[in-house]
CSV table of C-alpha atoms in Angstrom, one decimal:
chain,number,residue,atom,x,y,z
A,1,MET,CA,21.6,-4.7,-42.9
A,2,ASN,CA,21.5,-1.0,-42.6
A,3,ARG,CA,22.4,1.1,-39.7
A,4,ASN,CA,18.8,2.2,-39.1
A,5,ARG,CA,17.5,-1.5,-39.1
A,6,ARG,CA,20.4,-3.1,-36.4
A,7,ILE,CA,19.3,-1.1,-33.3
A,8,LEU,CA,15.3,-1.6,-33.9
A,9,ILE,CA,16.4,-5.1,-33.8
A,10,MET,CA,18.9,-4.8,-31.2
A,11,ALA,CA,16.3,-2.1,-29.1
A,12,SER,CA,13.2,-5.0,-29.7
A,13,VAL,CA,15.1,-8.2,-28.4
A,14,ALA,CA,16.2,-6.0,-24.8
A,15,MET,CA,12.6,-4.3,-24.6
A,16,PRO,CA,11.2,-7.0,-22.8
A,17,PHE,CA,14.0,-6.9,-19.9
A,18,VAL,CA,13.4,-2.7,-19.9
A,19,PRO,CA,9.9,-3.3,-17.8
A,20,THR,CA,11.2,-6.2,-16.2
A,21,ALA,CA,14.6,-3.9,-14.2
A,22,PHE,CA,12.7,-0.8,-14.0
A,23,ALA,CA,9.4,-2.6,-12.4
A,24,ALA,CA,11.9,-4.1,-9.7
A,25,GLN,CA,13.1,-1.1,-9.0
A,26,ALA,CA,10.6,1.2,-8.5
A,27,GLN,CA,9.0,-1.7,-6.1
A,28,PRO,CA,7.9,0.1,-2.9
A,29,PHE,CA,9.0,-1.3,0.6
A,30,VAL,CA,6.3,-1.9,3.2
A,31,GLU,CA,6.6,-3.2,7.4
A,32,VAL,CA,3.9,-4.2,8.5
A,33,TRP,CA,2.6,-3.6,12.7
A,34,LYS,CA,1.0,-7.0,12.6
A,35,SER,CA,-1.0,-10.1,15.9
A,36,PRO,CA,-0.2,-13.2,14.7
A,37,THR,CA,-3.4,-14.7,15.0
A,38,CYS,CA,-5.0,-12.1,12.8
A,39,GLY,CA,-6.4,-13.0,9.3
A,40,CYS,CA,-7.7,-10.0,8.0
A,41,CYS,CA,-4.2,-8.9,8.2
A,42,LYS,CA,-2.3,-11.6,6.1
A,43,ASP,CA,-5.3,-10.7,3.5
A,44,TRP,CA,-4.0,-7.2,2.8
A,45,ILE,CA,-0.8,-8.0,3.1
A,46,LYS,CA,-1.3,-10.5,0.2
A,47,HIS,CA,-3.4,-7.3,-1.7
A,48,LEU,CA,-0.2,-5.4,-2.0
A,49,GLU,CA,1.7,-7.5,-2.8
A,50,ALA,CA,-0.4,-8.9,-5.9
A,51,ASN,CA,0.3,-4.6,-6.0
A,52,GLY,CA,3.9,-4.9,-6.6
A,53,PHE,CA,5.0,-4.2,-3.2
A,54,LYS,CA,7.4,-5.6,-1.1
A,55,VAL,CA,6.5,-5.7,2.8
A,56,ARG,CA,8.6,-7.0,5.7
A,57,THR,CA,5.8,-8.0,8.7
A,58,ILE,CA,7.2,-8.1,12.3
A,59,GLU,CA,4.3,-9.7,14.5
A,60,VAL,CA,3.4,-7.8,17.7
A,61,PRO,CA,1.3,-8.7,20.7
A,62,SER,CA,-0.2,-4.7,19.8
A,63,THR,CA,-0.2,-2.9,16.9
A,64,ALA,CA,-1.3,0.7,19.4
A,65,PRO,CA,2.7,1.3,20.9
A,66,MET,CA,4.0,1.2,17.7
A,67,ARG,CA,0.9,3.1,16.2
A,68,ALA,CA,1.7,5.8,18.7
A,69,LYS,CA,5.3,5.8,18.8
A,70,LEU,CA,4.5,6.7,14.6
A,71,GLY,CA,2.4,9.1,15.3
A,72,MET,CA,-1.0,7.8,13.8
A,73,PRO,CA,-4.1,8.6,16.4
A,74,GLU,CA,-6.4,6.2,18.2
A,75,LEU,CA,-8.8,7.7,16.9
A,76,TYR,CA,-7.2,6.3,13.2
A,77,GLY,CA,-6.8,2.6,14.3
A,78,SER,CA,-7.5,0.3,12.9
A,79,CYS,CA,-6.0,-4.2,13.2
A,80,HIS,CA,-2.5,-3.1,11.4
A,81,THR,CA,-0.3,-0.4,11.2
A,82,ALA,CA,2.2,-0.2,8.2
A,83,LEU,CA,4.8,2.2,7.0
A,84,VAL,CA,6.2,3.2,3.5
A,85,ASN,CA,9.1,5.7,2.1
A,86,GLY,CA,8.5,7.6,5.7
A,87,TYR,CA,4.5,7.5,5.2
A,88,VAL,CA,1.9,5.6,7.8
A,89,LEU,CA,-0.8,3.8,7.1
A,90,GLU,CA,-3.4,2.3,9.5
A,91,GLY,CA,-5.9,-0.3,8.7
A,92,HIS,CA,-6.9,-1.6,5.0
A,93,VAL,CA,-6.3,0.6,2.3
A,94,PRO,CA,-6.2,0.1,-1.5
A,95,ALA,CA,-3.2,-0.7,-2.9
A,96,SER,CA,-4.2,1.7,-5.4
A,97,ASP,CA,-4.0,4.4,-2.9
A,98,ILE,CA,-0.4,3.4,-1.7
A,99,ARG,CA,0.1,4.1,-5.0
A,100,ARG,CA,-1.0,8.3,-4.9
A,101,LEU,CA,0.1,9.0,-1.9
A,102,LEU,CA,3.8,7.5,-2.9
A,103,ALA,CA,3.2,9.2,-6.2
A,104,GLU,CA,2.0,13.3,-5.2
A,105,LYS,CA,3.8,13.2,-1.6
A,106,PRO,CA,1.4,15.4,0.6
A,107,ARG,CA,2.8,17.1,3.4
A,108,ALA,CA,1.1,14.4,5.5
A,109,LEU,CA,1.9,11.7,8.5
A,110,GLY,CA,-0.4,9.7,5.8
A,111,LEU,CA,-3.5,7.0,5.6
A,112,SER,CA,-5.5,5.5,7.5
A,113,VAL,CA,-8.8,3.5,6.8
A,114,PRO,CA,-10.7,3.3,11.0
A,115,GLY,CA,-11.4,0.4,11.9
A,116,MET,CA,-12.4,-2.8,9.9
A,117,PRO,CA,-14.6,-1.9,7.3
A,118,VAL,CA,-16.0,-5.2,5.6
A,119,GLY,CA,-15.2,-4.7,1.4
A,120,SER,CA,-12.1,-2.7,1.9
A,121,PRO,CA,-8.6,-5.0,1.1
A,122,GLY,CA,-8.3,-7.7,3.5
A,123,MET,CA,-12.1,-7.7,4.5
A,124,ASP,CA,-13.5,-9.8,0.8
A,125,GLY,CA,-12.7,-12.7,1.0
A,126,PRO,CA,-15.2,-15.0,0.3
A,127,GLU,CA,-16.4,-15.0,3.9
A,128,TYR,CA,-17.8,-12.3,3.7
A,129,GLY,CA,-21.2,-12.8,0.8
A,130,GLY,CA,-20.1,-10.8,-1.3
A,131,ARG,CA,-20.7,-7.8,1.0
A,132,LYS,CA,-19.2,-5.1,0.1
A,133,ASP,CA,-20.1,-1.7,3.3
A,134,ALA,CA,-19.8,2.0,1.8
A,135,PHE,CA,-15.8,3.1,3.1
A,136,ASP,CA,-13.3,6.5,3.3
A,137,VAL,CA,-10.2,6.3,3.2
A,138,LEU,CA,-8.3,9.8,5.0
A,139,LEU,CA,-5.3,11.7,4.6
A,140,ILE,CA,-4.1,12.0,8.4
A,141,GLY,CA,-2.1,15.8,8.8
A,142,LYS,CA,0.8,15.4,10.7
A,143,ASP,CA,-1.6,17.8,13.6
A,144,GLY,CA,-3.6,14.8,13.1
A,145,SER,CA,-6.3,16.2,11.7
A,146,ALA,CA,-8.2,14.0,9.3
A,147,THR,CA,-9.0,14.7,5.4
A,148,GLY,CA,-11.6,12.8,2.6
A,149,TYR,CA,-8.7,11.6,0.7
A,150,ARG,CA,-11.2,8.4,-1.5
A,151,SER,CA,-14.7,7.0,-0.1
A,152,TYR,CA,-15.6,3.6,-1.6
A,153,ASN,CA,-19.1,3.3,-2.1
C-alpha cells in the first residue's frame, strides 16, 4: 500500500473522533441564578444545554442581589441571571445570540431580554399555544446603556 493511501485511510478512521474532541473543549460554561420554582428558567436552561452549553444552576430566593453584583441594571431584569465567559446574561436570551456574543467579544456587560416575552427560549412551550411575541435582545454596555443586538418579530 502506498504512503498516501495509508495516510488517507488513517485520517478517515480518526476524523469521526476529531469533532467530538473539539466540541468538548469549545463547550461554553454558563452559571445561572434562578428561583427554585421557576419553570421557564428550567426550560431556558434546557435550551442552552440542547445548544451545546454546559450549565450550572444556583437556586436563590431572589436574583436581584446577583444581578446588582454583576452590574446588570434592574431596568433590564428578568426571571434569571447568568454569567458566561465574563458576560452577564439576563432573561431568555437565545443560544445563537450568546454564541454570537462569545465570537464577537464586544466591550460590553452582556445581553438582556427584559421581561419574559412569549416565544423566547424557555417561554415557548405548548402552554403558550404557539404564540410568539416580538422581542429584542439588547447589548448592555458597561455603563448601563443598551443598544439593539437582534430583533425577533
